[in-house]
Structure formats: structure tokens, C-alpha cells
mmCIF file of C-alpha atoms in Angstrom:
data_model
loop_
_atom_site.group_PDB
_atom_site.id
_atom_site.type_symbol
_atom_site.label_atom_id
_atom_site.label_comp_id
_atom_site.label_asym_id
_atom_site.label_seq_id
_atom_site.Cartn_x
_atom_site.Cartn_y
_atom_site.Cartn_z
ATOM 1 C CA MET A 180 131.313 122.459 145.360
ATOM 2 C CA THR A 181 133.106 119.378 146.733
ATOM 3 C CA ALA A 182 131.951 116.636 149.064
ATOM 4 C CA ARG A 183 133.869 116.390 152.301
ATOM 5 C CA ASP A 184 134.462 113.386 154.517
ATOM 6 C CA THR A 185 136.299 112.930 157.763
ATOM 7 C CA VAL A 186 139.420 110.829 158.244
ATOM 8 C CA ALA A 187 138.708 107.252 159.322
ATOM 9 C CA GLU A 188 141.235 104.975 161.023
ATOM 10 C CA ALA A 189 141.689 101.229 161.396
ATOM 11 C CA VAL A 190 144.472 98.750 162.044
ATOM 12 C CA VAL A 191 145.469 96.350 159.281
ATOM 13 C CA THR A 192 146.374 92.909 160.616
ATOM 14 C CA GLY A 193 146.471 90.948 157.380
ATOM 15 C CA VAL A 194 146.585 91.435 153.625
ATOM 16 C CA GLY A 195 145.726 88.926 150.904
ATOM 17 C CA THR A 196 146.027 89.247 147.149
ATOM 18 C CA VAL A 197 145.091 87.367 144.008
ATOM 19 C CA ALA A 198 146.830 88.568 140.857
ATOM 20 C CA ALA A 199 147.499 87.119 137.437
ATOM 21 C CA PRO A 200 151.176 86.329 136.714
ATOM 22 C CA ALA A 201 152.950 89.019 134.709
ATOM 23 C CA GLY A 202 152.232 88.766 131.012
ATOM 24 C CA THR A 203 149.091 86.679 131.464
ATOM 25 C CA ALA A 204 146.124 87.366 129.179
ATOM 26 C CA LEU A 205 143.204 88.011 131.512
ATOM 27 C CA ASP A 206 140.688 86.424 129.137
ATOM 28 C CA GLU A 207 142.518 83.090 129.407
ATOM 29 C CA PRO A 208 142.343 80.701 132.412
ATOM 30 C CA TRP A 209 145.021 81.650 134.958
ATOM 31 C CA PHE A 210 143.427 81.021 138.383
ATOM 32 C CA ASP A 211 142.999 77.549 139.880
ATOM 33 C CA TYR A 212 140.281 77.729 142.496
ATOM 34 C CA ARG A 213 141.014 74.154 143.586
ATOM 35 C CA ALA A 214 144.540 75.068 144.646
ATOM 36 C CA ARG A 215 143.488 78.236 146.482
ATOM 37 C CA LEU A 216 140.096 77.276 147.922
ATOM 38 C CA GLY A 217 139.589 73.536 147.721
ATOM 39 C CA PRO A 218 138.037 71.059 145.296
ATOM 40 C CA ARG A 219 134.398 71.358 146.322
ATOM 41 C CA GLY A 220 131.876 74.156 146.647
ATOM 42 C CA TYR A 221 133.469 76.789 144.428
ATOM 43 C CA LYS A 222 133.255 75.547 140.831
ATOM 44 C CA TYR A 223 130.158 77.516 139.839
ATOM 45 C CA LEU A 224 131.048 80.799 141.516
ATOM 46 C CA PRO A 225 131.848 83.771 139.247
ATOM 47 C CA ASP A 226 135.564 84.435 138.783
ATOM 48 C CA ALA A 227 135.508 87.620 140.858
ATOM 49 C CA CYS A 228 133.888 85.743 143.729
ATOM 50 C CA GLN A 229 136.587 83.059 143.618
ATOM 51 C CA TYR A 230 139.298 85.714 143.621
ATOM 52 C CA LEU A 231 137.686 87.477 146.590
ATOM 53 C CA LEU A 232 137.380 84.311 148.658
ATOM 54 C CA ALA A 233 140.997 83.351 147.939
ATOM 55 C CA ALA A 234 142.331 86.801 148.847
ATOM 56 C CA ALA A 235 140.273 86.827 152.051
ATOM 57 C CA LYS A 236 141.547 83.388 153.018
ATOM 58 C CA ASP A 237 145.114 84.571 152.435
ATOM 59 C CA ALA A 238 144.529 87.732 154.488
ATOM 60 C CA LEU A 239 142.984 85.844 157.400
ATOM 61 C CA THR A 240 145.818 83.326 157.433
ATOM 62 C CA ARG A 241 148.395 86.096 157.479
ATOM 63 C CA SER A 242 146.595 87.979 160.236
ATOM 64 C CA GLY A 243 146.460 84.962 162.509
ATOM 65 C CA ALA A 244 142.703 85.518 162.881
ATOM 66 C CA GLU A 245 141.761 82.287 161.133
ATOM 67 C CA SER A 246 141.409 79.061 163.109
ATOM 68 C CA ALA A 247 140.327 75.520 162.439
ATOM 69 C CA GLY A 248 137.308 75.979 164.691
ATOM 70 C CA PRO A 249 135.029 73.257 165.943
ATOM 71 C CA ALA A 250 134.616 70.103 163.895
ATOM 72 C CA GLY A 251 132.776 70.909 160.691
ATOM 73 C CA ASP A 252 133.447 74.649 160.796
ATOM 74 C CA GLY A 253 136.687 74.485 158.835
ATOM 75 C CA PRO A 254 138.448 77.715 157.939
ATOM 76 C CA ALA A 255 135.232 79.756 158.287
ATOM 77 C CA ALA A 256 135.609 80.066 162.066
ATOM 78 C CA LEU A 257 137.256 83.283 163.293
ATOM 79 C CA ALA A 258 138.344 82.588 166.826
ATOM 80 C CA GLY A 259 137.616 85.273 169.378
ATOM 81 C CA PHE A 260 135.167 87.311 167.284
ATOM 82 C CA ALA A 261 131.421 86.983 167.660
ATOM 83 C CA GLU A 262 129.708 86.414 164.317
ATOM 84 C CA GLU A 263 127.572 89.542 164.704
ATOM 85 C CA ARG A 264 130.724 91.627 165.328
ATOM 86 C CA ARG A 265 132.519 90.736 162.084
ATOM 87 C CA ALA A 266 131.609 92.152 158.695
ATOM 88 C CA ALA A 267 132.576 92.776 155.073
ATOM 89 C CA VAL A 268 132.875 95.757 152.727
ATOM 90 C CA VAL A 269 133.788 95.029 149.106
ATOM 91 C CA GLY A 270 134.430 97.410 146.231
ATOM 92 C CA THR A 271 134.108 96.510 142.563
ATOM 93 C CA ASN A 272 133.366 97.959 139.137
ATOM 94 C CA SER A 273 133.317 94.865 136.920
ATOM 95 C CA ALA A 274 132.925 91.810 139.140
ATOM 96 C CA VAL A 275 129.881 90.528 137.250
ATOM 97 C CA ALA A 276 130.235 92.339 133.908
ATOM 98 C CA ALA A 277 131.184 89.116 132.098
ATOM 99 C CA LEU A 278 128.251 87.298 133.722
ATOM 100 C CA HIS A 279 125.870 90.005 132.540
ATOM 101 C CA ALA A 280 127.233 89.585 129.013
ATOM 102 C CA ASP A 281 126.771 85.807 129.217
ATOM 103 C CA ILE A 282 123.201 86.150 130.490
ATOM 104 C CA THR A 283 122.350 88.492 127.627
ATOM 105 C CA GLU A 284 123.855 86.143 125.055
ATOM 106 C CA VAL A 285 122.064 83.070 126.421
ATOM 107 C CA VAL A 286 118.676 84.791 126.572
ATOM 108 C CA ARG A 287 119.007 86.111 123.047
ATOM 109 C CA ALA A 288 120.086 82.753 121.673
ATOM 110 C CA GLY A 289 117.823 80.335 123.517
ATOM 111 C CA GLY A 290 115.553 82.100 125.962
ATOM 112 C CA ILE A 291 115.460 82.548 129.709
ATOM 113 C CA ASN A 292 115.019 78.832 130.402
ATOM 114 C CA ARG A 293 118.585 78.227 129.236
ATOM 115 C CA LEU A 294 120.064 80.253 132.074
ATOM 116 C CA SER A 295 122.121 78.400 134.690
ATOM 117 C CA PRO A 296 120.414 78.352 138.114
ATOM 118 C CA MET A 297 123.878 78.163 139.688
ATOM 119 C CA LEU A 298 125.210 81.382 138.155
ATOM 120 C CA THR A 299 122.178 83.533 137.368
ATOM 121 C CA PRO A 300 121.616 84.770 140.964
ATOM 122 C CA PHE A 301 124.995 86.495 140.776
ATOM 123 C CA PHE A 302 123.566 89.000 138.288
ATOM 124 C CA SER A 303 123.340 91.092 141.471
ATOM 125 C CA VAL A 304 126.824 92.335 142.320
ATOM 126 C CA ASN A 305 125.880 92.370 146.007
ATOM 127 C CA LEU A 306 125.925 88.566 146.069
ATOM 128 C CA VAL A 307 129.694 88.509 145.488
ATOM 129 C CA ALA A 308 130.325 90.070 148.898
ATOM 130 C CA SER A 309 127.430 88.094 150.379
ATOM 131 C CA ARG A 310 129.196 84.858 149.458
ATOM 132 C CA LEU A 311 132.227 86.089 151.415
ATOM 133 C CA SER A 312 129.998 86.694 154.432
ATOM 134 C CA THR A 313 128.496 83.236 154.099
ATOM 135 C CA GLU A 314 131.957 81.683 153.898
ATOM 136 C CA HIS A 315 133.166 83.311 157.120
ATOM 137 C CA ARG A 316 129.897 83.929 158.974
ATOM 138 C CA LEU A 317 130.211 87.685 158.835
ATOM 139 C CA LYS A 318 126.887 88.730 160.340
ATOM 140 C CA GLY A 319 127.573 92.322 161.377
ATOM 141 C CA PHE A 320 127.070 94.129 158.069
ATOM 142 C CA ASN A 321 127.741 93.453 154.411
ATOM 143 C CA THR A 322 128.258 96.361 152.015
ATOM 144 C CA THR A 323 129.210 96.635 148.345
ATOM 145 C CA VAL A 324 130.484 99.908 146.846
ATOM 146 C CA THR A 325 130.880 100.512 143.122
ATOM 147 C CA SER A 326 132.252 104.039 142.654
ATOM 148 C CA PRO A 327 134.382 104.202 139.473
ATOM 149 C CA ARG A 328 138.082 103.458 140.034
ATOM 150 C CA VAL A 329 138.044 104.304 143.755
ATOM 151 C CA ALA A 330 135.680 101.547 144.973
ATOM 152 C CA GLY A 331 138.471 99.584 146.667
ATOM 153 C CA LEU A 332 139.807 102.530 148.661
ATOM 154 C CA GLU A 333 136.235 103.590 149.394
ATOM 155 C CA ALA A 334 135.570 100.115 150.824
ATOM 156 C CA LEU A 335 138.496 100.617 153.206
ATOM 157 C CA HIS A 336 137.094 103.973 154.242
ATOM 158 C CA VAL A 337 133.578 102.647 154.860
ATOM 159 C CA ALA A 338 134.957 99.737 156.877
ATOM 160 C CA ALA A 339 137.243 101.960 158.967
ATOM 161 C CA ARG A 340 134.431 104.412 159.601
ATOM 162 C CA GLU A 341 132.115 101.646 160.827
ATOM 163 C CA LEU A 342 134.818 100.182 163.066
ATOM 164 C CA GLY A 343 135.438 103.612 164.542
ATOM 165 C CA ALA A 344 131.720 103.952 165.257
ATOM 166 C CA GLY A 345 131.793 100.698 167.222
ATOM 167 C CA ARG A 346 129.703 98.697 164.761
ATOM 168 C CA GLY A 347 132.123 95.783 164.556
ATOM 169 C CA ASP A 348 135.356 94.232 165.797
ATOM 170 C CA LEU A 349 136.745 92.845 162.543
ATOM 171 C CA VAL A 350 136.010 93.701 158.920
ATOM 172 C CA LEU A 351 137.223 92.097 155.704
ATOM 173 C CA ALA A 352 137.538 95.017 153.294
ATOM 174 C CA GLY A 353 138.866 95.153 149.776
ATOM 175 C CA VAL A 354 138.223 94.930 146.070
ATOM 176 C CA THR A 355 137.612 92.259 143.465
ATOM 177 C CA GLU A 356 137.466 92.536 139.679
ATOM 178 C CA ALA A 357 137.017 90.079 136.819
ATOM 179 C CA TYR A 358 137.800 90.300 133.137
ATOM 180 C CA ASP A 359 135.202 92.486 131.423
ATOM 181 C CA PRO A 360 134.670 91.545 127.755
ATOM 182 C CA GLY A 361 132.951 94.858 127.097
ATOM 183 C CA HIS A 362 135.588 97.126 128.561
ATOM 184 C CA GLY A 363 136.218 98.821 125.209
ATOM 185 C CA THR A 364 139.270 101.074 125.299
ATOM 186 C CA ALA A 365 139.620 100.688 129.072
ATOM 187 C CA ALA A 366 142.242 98.229 130.315
ATOM 188 C CA ALA A 367 140.676 95.117 131.823
ATOM 189 C CA GLU A 368 141.488 94.157 135.407
ATOM 190 C CA ALA A 369 141.222 90.825 137.206
ATOM 191 C CA GLY A 370 142.175 89.917 140.752
ATOM 192 C CA SER A 371 141.457 90.816 144.348
ATOM 193 C CA VAL A 372 142.978 92.512 147.382
ATOM 194 C CA VAL A 373 141.518 92.015 150.871
ATOM 195 C CA LEU A 374 142.624 93.552 154.163
ATOM 196 C CA VAL A 375 141.706 92.389 157.657
ATOM 197 C CA LEU A 376 140.802 95.511 159.633
ATOM 198 C CA ARG A 377 140.434 96.031 163.374
ATOM 199 C CA PRO A 378 139.411 99.096 165.418
ATOM 200 C CA PRO A 379 142.326 101.536 165.850
ATOM 201 C CA ALA A 380 142.220 101.287 169.644
ATOM 202 C CA ASP A 381 142.815 97.529 169.649
ATOM 203 C CA ALA A 382 146.200 96.184 170.672
ATOM 204 C CA VAL A 383 147.736 94.417 167.685
ATOM 205 C CA ARG A 384 150.745 92.158 167.432
ATOM 206 C CA PRO A 385 153.852 93.443 165.591
ATOM 207 C CA GLY A 386 153.445 93.490 161.850
ATOM 208 C CA GLY A 387 150.190 95.433 161.792
ATOM 209 C CA ALA A 388 149.798 98.861 160.232
ATOM 210 C CA LEU A 389 147.720 101.954 160.848
ATOM 211 C CA LEU A 390 145.333 102.754 157.996
ATOM 212 C CA ARG A 391 143.940 106.276 157.548
ATOM 213 C CA THR A 392 141.472 107.114 154.791
ATOM 214 C CA THR A 393 139.373 109.985 153.509
ATOM 215 C CA LEU A 394 137.238 110.770 150.453
ATOM 216 C CA ARG A 395 136.605 113.846 148.320
ATOM 217 C CA PHE A 396 134.582 114.676 145.229
ATOM 218 C CA VAL A 397 135.677 117.163 142.565
ATOM 219 C CA PRO A 398 132.834 118.011 140.149
ATOM 220 C CA PRO A 399 134.299 117.949 136.638
ATOM 221 C CA ALA A 400 132.164 120.903 135.572
ATOM 222 C CA ALA A 401 133.608 123.057 138.357
ATOM 223 C CA LEU A 402 137.068 122.843 136.793
ATOM 224 C CA ALA A 403 135.919 125.030 133.903
ATOM 225 C CA HIS A 404 136.158 128.032 136.241
ATOM 226 C CA GLU A 405 139.181 129.418 138.059
ATOM 227 C CA SER A 406 137.289 129.536 141.339
ATOM 228 C CA GLY A 407 136.389 125.864 140.951
ATOM 229 C CA ARG A 408 139.987 124.895 140.239
ATOM 230 C CA ARG A 409 141.192 126.791 143.319
ATOM 231 C CA ARG A 410 138.526 125.154 145.474
ATOM 232 C CA ALA A 411 139.431 121.686 144.186
ATOM 233 C CA GLY A 412 143.113 122.283 144.885
ATOM 234 C CA ARG A 413 142.364 123.487 148.390
ATOM 235 C CA GLU A 414 140.197 120.459 149.116
ATOM 236 C CA VAL A 415 142.939 118.047 148.018
ATOM 237 C CA ARG A 416 145.610 119.821 150.052
ATOM 238 C CA GLU A 417 143.363 119.888 153.128
ATOM 239 C CA ALA A 418 142.650 116.177 152.702
ATOM 240 C CA LEU A 419 146.378 115.411 152.660
ATOM 241 C CA GLU A 420 146.934 117.553 155.756
ATOM 242 C CA ALA A 421 144.130 115.767 157.582
ATOM 243 C CA LEU A 422 145.402 112.363 156.513
ATOM 244 C CA ALA A 423 148.956 112.827 157.757
ATOM 245 C CA ALA A 424 149.324 111.777 161.369
ATOM 246 C CA PRO A 425 150.898 114.471 163.590
ATOM 247 C CA GLY A 426 154.572 114.606 162.731
ATOM 248 C CA ARG A 427 154.224 111.685 160.305
ATOM 249 C CA ALA A 428 153.966 113.125 156.802
ATOM 250 C CA PRO A 429 154.089 110.381 154.155
ATOM 251 C CA GLU A 430 157.487 109.443 152.830
ATOM 252 C CA LEU A 431 155.961 108.670 149.425
ATOM 253 C CA ILE A 432 152.689 109.548 147.671
ATOM 254 C CA ARG A 433 151.418 107.567 144.704
ATOM 255 C CA VAL A 434 148.753 109.217 142.566
ATOM 256 C CA VAL A 435 146.908 106.735 140.350
ATOM 257 C CA THR A 436 145.322 108.801 137.577
ATOM 258 C CA ASP A 437 143.320 108.243 134.413
ATOM 259 C CA GLY A 438 144.441 111.227 132.356
ATOM 260 C CA SER A 439 141.183 113.107 132.928
ATOM 261 C CA ALA A 440 140.765 116.785 133.759
ATOM 262 C CA VAL A 441 139.884 115.851 137.332
ATOM 263 C CA ALA A 442 143.038 113.742 137.583
ATOM 264 C CA ALA A 443 145.154 116.619 136.291
ATOM 265 C CA ALA A 444 143.694 118.998 138.881
ATOM 266 C CA VAL A 445 144.213 116.526 141.722
ATOM 267 C CA GLU A 446 147.740 115.726 140.581
ATOM 268 C CA ALA A 447 148.612 119.442 140.495
ATOM 269 C CA ALA A 448 147.290 119.907 144.029
ATOM 270 C CA VAL A 449 149.219 116.886 145.325
ATOM 271 C CA ARG A 450 152.399 118.159 143.671
ATOM 272 C CA ASP A 451 151.873 121.560 145.295
ATOM 273 C CA TRP A 452 151.359 119.983 148.728
ATOM 274 C CA SER A 453 154.279 117.563 148.431
ATOM 275 C CA ALA A 454 156.785 120.101 147.076
ATOM 276 C CA ARG A 455 159.843 120.164 149.362
ATOM 277 C CA ARG A 456 158.166 117.606 151.651
ATOM 278 C CA VAL A 457 157.982 114.088 150.259
ATOM 279 C CA PRO A 458 158.704 112.222 147.025
ATOM 280 C CA LEU A 459 155.792 111.947 144.628
ATOM 281 C CA SER A 460 155.093 109.175 142.151
ATOM 282 C CA VAL A 461 152.412 109.787 139.539
ATOM 283 C CA GLU A 462 151.124 106.655 137.833
ATOM 284 C CA ALA A 463 148.989 107.471 134.808
ATOM 285 C CA VAL A 464 147.486 104.013 134.426
ATOM 286 C CA GLY A 465 144.913 105.153 131.893
ATOM 287 C CA ALA A 466 141.265 104.198 131.787
ATOM 288 C CA ARG A 467 140.564 100.979 133.692
ATOM 289 C CA ALA A 468 137.528 98.712 133.799
ATOM 290 C CA GLY A 469 137.923 98.321 137.544
ATOM 291 C CA ALA A 470 139.155 99.673 140.865
ATOM 292 C CA LEU A 471 141.961 97.171 141.453
ATOM 293 C CA ALA A 472 145.060 99.238 140.628
ATOM 294 C CA PRO A 473 144.990 101.593 143.664
ATOM 295 C CA MET A 474 144.418 98.682 146.051
ATOM 296 C CA GLU A 475 147.364 96.805 144.581
ATOM 297 C CA ARG A 476 149.528 99.812 145.498
ATOM 298 C CA VAL A 477 148.184 99.770 149.057
ATOM 299 C CA ALA A 478 148.933 96.048 149.344
ATOM 300 C CA HIS A 479 152.460 96.657 148.053
ATOM 301 C CA ASP A 480 153.030 99.387 150.640
ATOM 302 C CA LEU A 481 151.842 97.068 153.409
ATOM 303 C CA ARG A 482 154.191 94.292 152.353
ATOM 304 C CA ASP A 483 157.410 96.062 151.341
ATOM 305 C CA GLY A 484 158.626 96.716 154.883
ATOM 306 C CA ALA A 485 158.583 100.506 154.659
ATOM 307 C CA ALA A 486 159.624 102.277 157.851
ATOM 308 C CA GLY A 487 157.221 105.176 157.428
ATOM 309 C CA PRO A 488 153.783 106.052 156.081
ATOM 310 C CA ARG A 489 152.900 105.758 152.407
ATOM 311 C CA THR A 490 149.870 107.341 150.750
ATOM 312 C CA VAL A 491 147.892 106.269 147.686
ATOM 313 C CA VAL A 492 145.559 108.707 145.938
ATOM 314 C CA ALA A 493 143.075 107.330 143.401
ATOM 315 C CA VAL A 494 141.253 109.625 140.980
ATOM 316 C CA ALA A 495 138.352 109.044 138.589
ATOM 317 C CA GLY A 496 137.350 111.312 135.760
ATOM 318 C CA GLU A 497 133.810 111.275 137.156
ATOM 319 C CA GLY A 498 135.104 113.281 140.148
ATOM 320 C CA ASN A 499 135.729 110.648 142.821
ATOM 321 C CA VAL A 500 138.973 111.048 144.782
ATOM 322 C CA ALA A 501 140.041 108.587 147.495
ATOM 323 C CA PHE A 502 143.041 108.768 149.834
ATOM 324 C CA ALA A 503 144.566 105.892 151.829
ATOM 325 C CA SER A 504 147.670 106.028 154.015
ATOM 326 C CA VAL A 505 149.351 103.049 155.686
ATOM 327 C CA ASP A 506 151.948 103.293 158.425
ATOM 328 C CA PRO A 507 153.643 100.507 160.447
ATOM 329 C CA TYR A 508 151.649 100.196 163.645
ATOM 330 C CA GLY A 509 153.007 101.835 166.780
ATOM 331 C CA THR A 510 155.522 104.122 165.076
ATOM 332 C CA ALA A 511 153.456 107.286 164.890
#
């Protein structure tokens, strides 16, 4: 009835964000790649790729993992980590949606020979994360996830799971979205959030945080029956129990919903679990053309100096449910 997944853990040592200033129209220029990345080598990259590289650079700088490296390496060198032991996992829903629209328009108007050889390869969304790996010589693994609305939190989970399995020593994990001209009634998103993740057993300097994640799936059709609704509620409550570290229940839960039937069922289960335990904040953000909103909440929780764990729950009407909890490292 519902897909289960185990809890994965990692340590967050850095967080980087790229976000449009409040009130900015996302279909207008608002990001200066020259200021964030440098004047050369980035002009022809898709917007989402520029955002991702800038957020990753910010995260690495904050984590202290970035170094100047040998002459010629520049900021790509990650001191102390073998290239084959560092990796990337990126979530997105609309990173190349605008590029796809442009390709279609150009082909219809003038034929395939009018396509730009600089941009056309990025028709494959996998190349956005691949460019991040090229930038920082991440040779362990490179994965892109695209689940609706939860892709960012799912990227954290995949990265933490791989770290726990010993398949790497450092992973850049996060989300990137670009303005989607065909988003219809869904709200467009643009920006990026990237976390630097390390294995949970690693000693980390003060300022790090423990990340715990898990995933569930609630089939929308199952909610038509009472037994399905009970099963969905039980799965959500069990996920929250598994996510909470022993004796460290979250001090705040944020549920990012889309107003769907699945979101309503998940919200009800979270309310039931959190009753008389912790405060609950439900954010009905409506339909989105991306997976950025939940990751922005995670980034906020990492940066606001909270003394205890915070949990973000992201829900998609298609049935995807993702949970992510962050807690200041060493306090559990």
C-alpha cells in the first residue's frame, strides 16, 4: 500500500543558497553569475546550473572544505578528500524546462541547425548535476532525482544513504530550479540550496548539524477507502517516530503541502502525532513548478541557530512524502 524506506543519517557541514530578492519577478534578470562565479566559463550555462554552482560554492566556503588547491586548480580543489570519494546528488523538477521550450521554439521557427551548440546538450537534466561534478571533480557518483515537489529532500536522503553505505566521504546534495514559462497555474520557482554532507560517524567542527531523512509513498487512490486512510496515517506517524532521535523529538515540524488529498491525509497524521508534543506549522504553498520550497525551509532551520531538532515534511499530490530533520551536531 505504501513504500517504506529506512532512516538515513549524515552530518551537514555547510549550506549554500541562491534566492531571488523578495518581490523579484522570476522571469526578469535577477542573478549575476559574474559576481557569484566569476567572469569566464559560465555565460552559456542554463540558469539552474548557474544557481547550483553558486550555491555549492557558498556551501563549500561555509563548510571550510574548499581550498585554493595547487596552482591552476582554483576553487575546485577539495582538500583532504580523494576525487573518487566525493560525489553529488541533485534534485530538480524544472531546471531545464525553459531550455526545452526554447529548443522547441527555435526548431519550429528555423530548424534544428539554428540550435546553439553551447546550450543544446543541457536538454538532458542530468547534465546540470554533471557540470557541478566537473567543477569540483566529484568522481564518486553523480545522481539526479526528479520526484515532484520532494526531489530536494529526496536528494538529501539518497546522499545520506550512500554515505552511510560507505560509498563516499563528502557529497554535495541539494536542489536547483529555474523559471518555467509553462508552469501554468503552478507557482514558478527559481534558485538553489546545496548542503555539504559527511558520514555521520565523522568528527565535525562546531557548527555542523545532524541530518536524518526518510521517504514514504501514499497512493492517492488508496485514500478513497477507510483502510487506506488508516494505513497512510500509520505510515506517516511511524516515519516521524523513526526520524526522531532517542529523546530528541522535534521542537517544530513544518509541513509543506499542495492542497491535495494526499497532503490533507499527511497533514492530519502529522497533527495527530504532534498533538501535545511539539508545535506544528502547516504551510500550504499551493502547486509549485519545482521542489525548492521544502529545501529553503531546511536551509532556514540550519541557519537560524535553533537549539533543538526541526523537521520539514514535503508532500506531493502524486503521493510522494519526504521527511528531513536537522539537529545541531553533538546535542542528541
